[in-house]
Amino acid sequence: MATARLLARELPDAAITLVSTPGNVAALRSSSSATSLSIGFHALPFVPADHGLPVGCESNQLPPMPSFVTLFEALESLEPAFDDYVSGLRGQSGDEADICIVADVFVAWTVDVARRHGCAHAVFVSCGAFGTAILHALRSHMPALPFGSDGLLRLPEYPDVVLHRSQLSPVFLLHAGLRDRWTAFYQRAKRHGYRTDAVLANTVEEFESTGLTIMRRAAGKIMRLEINAPKLTFSDMEKFRIFHKQAHILTLQ
């Protein structure tokens, strides 16, 4: 929601729409009542039980961490409905270049829809530049993380970074079936991510200059989206004109 508010404020002539599952849209719509900014909403059909998820499990804040992969796999089934939605937008606008899709990193598959319809595309990462770069490296080494005999993990990409098992998310320490599903999902997400037009990083350059440098090295095309700054700022807005008329944000929050 903070990203949508930022775009709506910085681009007052653009139509900003939050796209998600029905439960998420209801929650987002409720939280938007406190703002005077004009933000639209669109719900994609999604029934958690059809994918082995508990009733109401539509957000990455609900299932246990290792089970996130079931939700992320289920969200991949939204692609046909999202494609229909974007197709309708294209027909209404008459100029697909005016549409930009901003997607949560875990629904980076939206880049396929963007490419089919000639839309711009960006991926949003919320955990900062340094954290994103380290996560990218960890995921690239799954399923065999390079632990030493001392139990420490040293990433070849960042030799100065040393991690202990206790510092890692349980996702990186899974065995057998779940581990393989996570690895397969991350590989798909990484391939999609490399095809996006921009990565929007939630950070402040004065605090994370090193993080931004290594993140650019890992992914390139980084724009700084400072939603946690004292005043919301979109640092590279003048360079990033693809949001000009419409931005459609697919979120898991």
CSV table of C-alpha atoms in Angstrom, one decimal, residues 82 85-86 89 99-104 107 110-115 117 119-124 196-198 200 240 242-243 246-250:
chain,number,residue,atom,x,y,z
A,82,PHE,CA,-3.9,-11.6,-14.7
A,85,TYR,CA,-7.0,-8.3,-16.8
A,86,VAL,CA,-4.0,-6.8,-18.6
A,89,LEU,CA,-6.5,-2.7,-19.9
A,99,ILE,CA,0.9,0.5,-18.7
A,100,CYS,CA,3.5,-0.6,-16.2
A,101,ILE,CA,3.2,-3.7,-14.0
A,102,VAL,CA,4.9,-3.4,-10.6
A,103,ALA,CA,5.1,-6.9,-9.0
A,104,ASP,CA,6.2,-8.3,-5.7
A,107,VAL,CA,5.1,-13.0,-8.4
A,110,THR,CA,4.1,-11.3,-14.2
A,111,VAL,CA,6.9,-10.3,-16.5
A,112,ASP,CA,5.6,-12.9,-19.0
A,113,VAL,CA,2.2,-11.1,-19.1
A,114,ALA,CA,4.0,-7.8,-19.5
A,115,ARG,CA,6.0,-9.1,-22.4
A,117,HIS,CA,1.2,-7.3,-24.0
A,119,CYS,CA,3.9,-3.4,-21.1
A,120,ALA,CA,6.7,-2.1,-18.9
A,121,HIS,CA,7.5,-4.2,-15.8
A,122,ALA,CA,9.3,-3.7,-12.5
A,123,VAL,CA,9.9,-6.0,-9.5
A,124,PHE,CA,9.7,-4.5,-6.0
A,196,THR,CA,12.2,-7.3,-15.8
A,197,ASP,CA,12.8,-3.6,-16.8
A,198,ALA,CA,13.7,-2.5,-13.3
A,200,LEU,CA,12.7,-1.2,-7.1
A,240,PHE,CA,11.9,6.1,-14.8
A,242,ILE,CA,7.5,4.2,-17.8
A,243,PHE,CA,4.9,4.8,-15.0
A,246,GLN,CA,-1.0,3.6,-15.5
A,247,ALA,CA,0.7,1.5,-12.9
A,248,HIS,CA,-0.8,-1.8,-11.8
A,249,ILE,CA,0.8,-3.3,-8.6
A,250,LEU,CA,0.4,-7.1,-8.0
